[in-house]
Short mmCIF file of C-alpha atoms in Angstrom, two decimals:
data_model
loop_
_atom_site.label_atom_id
_atom_site.label_comp_id
_atom_site.label_asym_id
_atom_site.label_seq_id
_atom_site.Cartn_x
_atom_site.Cartn_y
_atom_site.Cartn_z
CA MET A 1 18.25 27.75 -11.00
CA PRO A 2 21.85 26.23 -11.14
CA GLU A 3 22.20 23.44 -13.54
CA ASP A 4 23.01 20.91 -10.87
CA LYS A 5 19.79 21.80 -9.03
CA SER A 6 17.89 21.51 -12.29
CA SER A 7 19.51 18.19 -13.12
CA CYS A 8 18.53 16.95 -9.62
CA ALA A 9 14.86 18.03 -10.10
CA LYS A 10 14.62 16.28 -13.51
CA GLN A 11 16.18 13.08 -11.88
CA PHE A 12 13.56 13.16 -8.99
CA GLU A 13 10.76 13.68 -11.44
CA GLN A 14 11.93 10.73 -13.63
CA PHE A 15 12.15 8.60 -10.31
CA ALA A 16 8.78 9.90 -9.04
CA GLN A 17 7.05 8.94 -12.30
CA CYS A 18 8.15 5.42 -11.81
CA THR A 19 6.94 4.95 -8.21
CA SER A 20 3.31 4.73 -6.91
CA HIS A 21 1.39 7.84 -5.62
CA THR A 22 1.94 6.43 -2.16
CA LEU A 23 5.65 7.02 -2.21
CA SER A 24 5.93 9.83 -4.69
CA ASP A 25 3.32 12.17 -3.16
CA PRO A 26 5.08 12.55 0.16
CA LEU A 27 8.42 12.72 -1.39
CA ARG A 28 7.11 15.61 -3.57
CA HIS A 29 5.87 17.22 -0.48
CA ILE A 30 9.05 16.97 1.28
CA VAL A 31 11.00 18.45 -1.70
CA ALA A 32 8.51 21.38 -1.87
CA LEU A 33 8.87 22.15 1.82
CA CYS A 34 12.74 22.01 1.62
CA GLU A 35 12.58 24.47 -1.27
CA GLN A 36 10.23 26.87 0.20
CA GLN A 37 11.78 26.92 3.64
CA PRO A 38 15.39 25.67 3.18
CA ASN A 39 16.07 26.33 7.01
CA ALA A 40 12.75 24.83 8.06
CA PRO A 41 12.92 22.64 11.34
CA ILE A 42 13.10 18.95 10.70
CA SER A 43 9.87 18.60 12.66
CA SER A 44 8.03 20.27 9.79
CA VAL A 45 8.68 17.30 7.36
CA ASP A 46 8.94 14.67 10.13
CA GLY A 47 5.58 13.23 9.46
CA GLN A 48 6.20 12.85 5.67
CA ILE A 49 9.54 11.45 6.29
CA LYS A 50 8.02 8.77 8.64
CA HIS A 51 5.26 7.93 5.98
CA VAL A 52 7.96 7.44 3.39
CA LEU A 53 9.91 5.20 5.59
CA ASP A 54 6.91 3.25 6.51
CA VAL A 55 6.21 2.76 2.68
CA ILE A 56 9.92 1.73 2.14
CA LYS A 57 9.84 -0.72 4.89
CA ARG A 58 6.39 -2.39 3.55
CA LEU A 59 7.98 -2.43 0.29
CA ARG A 60 10.99 -4.31 1.44
CA SER A 61 8.74 -6.78 3.31
CA TYR A 62 7.11 -7.91 0.22
CA SER A 63 9.78 -7.10 -2.45
CA PHE A 64 10.49 -10.80 -2.77
CA TYR A 65 7.00 -11.19 -4.18
CA VAL A 66 7.05 -8.29 -6.63
CA LEU A 67 10.39 -9.36 -8.04
CA GLN A 68 9.24 -13.00 -8.70
CA PRO A 69 7.16 -13.76 -11.69
CA PRO A 70 3.49 -14.29 -10.64
CA TYR A 71 2.53 -17.84 -9.52
CA PHE A 72 -0.99 -18.71 -10.41
CA SER A 73 -2.89 -21.50 -8.64
CA GLU A 74 -6.40 -22.44 -7.51
CA VAL A 75 -7.00 -20.84 -4.10
CA SER A 76 -10.23 -20.21 -2.09
CA VAL A 77 -11.35 -16.63 -1.67
CA GLN A 78 -11.54 -17.14 2.06
CA SER A 79 -7.76 -18.05 2.09
CA ILE A 80 -7.10 -14.74 0.55
CA ILE A 81 -9.23 -12.91 3.03
CA ASP A 82 -7.46 -14.69 5.71
CA ALA A 83 -4.12 -13.79 4.27
CA ALA A 84 -4.93 -10.06 4.08
CA ILE A 85 -6.28 -10.05 7.69
CA ALA A 86 -3.11 -11.81 8.85
CA LEU A 87 -0.92 -9.37 7.08
CA LEU A 88 -2.96 -6.59 8.91
CA LYS A 89 -2.38 -8.10 12.26
CA GLU A 90 1.36 -8.93 11.51
CA ARG A 91 2.10 -5.34 10.61
CA GLY A 92 0.32 -3.90 13.55
CA VAL A 93 -2.60 -2.18 11.88
CA ALA A 94 -5.09 -0.82 14.51
CA GLY A 95 -8.71 -1.80 14.30
CA VAL A 96 -8.59 -5.16 12.58
CA GLU A 97 -11.49 -6.26 14.79
CA ARG A 98 -13.75 -3.80 13.02
CA ILE A 99 -13.70 -5.76 9.84
CA GLN A 100 -16.77 -7.69 9.14
CA VAL A 101 -16.71 -10.14 6.13
CA SER A 102 -19.67 -11.22 4.44
CA SER A 103 -20.11 -15.04 4.87
CA GLY A 104 -21.03 -17.70 2.34
CA VAL A 105 -18.37 -17.14 -0.41
CA ASP A 106 -16.66 -20.39 -0.86
CA ALA A 107 -15.40 -19.71 -4.51
CA MET A 108 -12.08 -20.81 -5.89
CA LEU A 109 -9.90 -18.58 -7.87
CA TYR A 110 -7.09 -19.25 -10.22
CA CYS A 111 -4.69 -16.25 -9.54
CA ASP A 112 -1.52 -15.00 -7.80
CA ASP A 113 -2.95 -15.40 -4.13
CA ILE A 114 0.02 -13.49 -2.64
CA GLN A 115 -0.65 -10.40 -5.01
CA VAL A 116 -4.25 -10.64 -4.53
CA ALA A 117 -3.92 -10.77 -0.81
CA GLU A 118 -1.53 -7.60 -0.95
CA ALA A 119 -4.20 -5.52 -2.89
CA LEU A 120 -6.93 -6.59 -0.33
CA TYR A 121 -4.61 -5.80 2.34
CA GLU A 122 -4.11 -2.20 0.97
CA LEU A 123 -7.86 -1.69 0.47
CA LEU A 124 -8.46 -2.78 4.04
CA ASP A 125 -5.63 -0.72 5.52
CA ASN A 126 -6.90 2.27 3.92
CA ALA A 127 -10.47 1.69 4.82
CA LEU A 128 -9.23 1.35 8.57
CA LYS A 129 -7.00 4.57 8.38
CA PHE A 130 -9.43 6.83 6.91
CA SER A 131 -12.75 5.80 8.54
CA PRO A 132 -13.87 6.85 11.93
CA PRO A 133 -12.50 4.60 14.76
CA ASN A 134 -16.01 3.61 16.03
CA GLU A 135 -17.29 2.50 12.56
CA SER A 136 -17.09 -1.11 11.29
CA ILE A 137 -15.44 -1.99 7.94
CA SER A 138 -17.72 -4.19 5.75
CA LEU A 139 -15.84 -6.40 3.28
CA ASP A 140 -18.38 -7.88 0.73
CA VAL A 141 -17.15 -10.59 -1.73
CA SER A 142 -19.21 -11.51 -4.65
CA VAL A 143 -18.34 -14.00 -7.47
CA ALA A 144 -18.35 -12.31 -11.05
CA GLY A 145 -17.60 -14.81 -13.86
CA LYS A 146 -14.21 -16.48 -13.35
CA GLY A 147 -13.33 -13.89 -10.72
CA CYS A 148 -14.62 -12.27 -7.63
CA ILE A 149 -15.19 -8.50 -6.54
CA PHE A 150 -13.96 -7.28 -3.05
CA SER A 151 -15.94 -4.27 -1.89
CA VAL A 152 -14.89 -2.42 0.98
#
């Protein structure tokens, strides 16, 4: 392996270790495909590239919040759920109407509501992507001490 290729591989691995698996796994797959089949048609990696671009777009859309220090305030659990569902609709995620939220939780939390809503968005987005299209998604919320548990 030429030194420059080895250096590139080392730099890529350092980069991949600093990113989430959501971004690093597709990138590793693209690199592996390119190494195995250097003359492979672009269409063979097109889906992975689209996934990476989607992740980058999502990161850019809320990078403002990631780069800012957390802002803790007292917020209702319902407002966090509403924010996560609004994000799903805003980002065009299909099947949002399948989400069924358990009712009766009127607890207040002291947290960074934006980051908690983003985490709940990711849970719901994955549930919608990886469940059968005709199946409902249940979001159960329970209070646990000074926090709460979101179960999807």
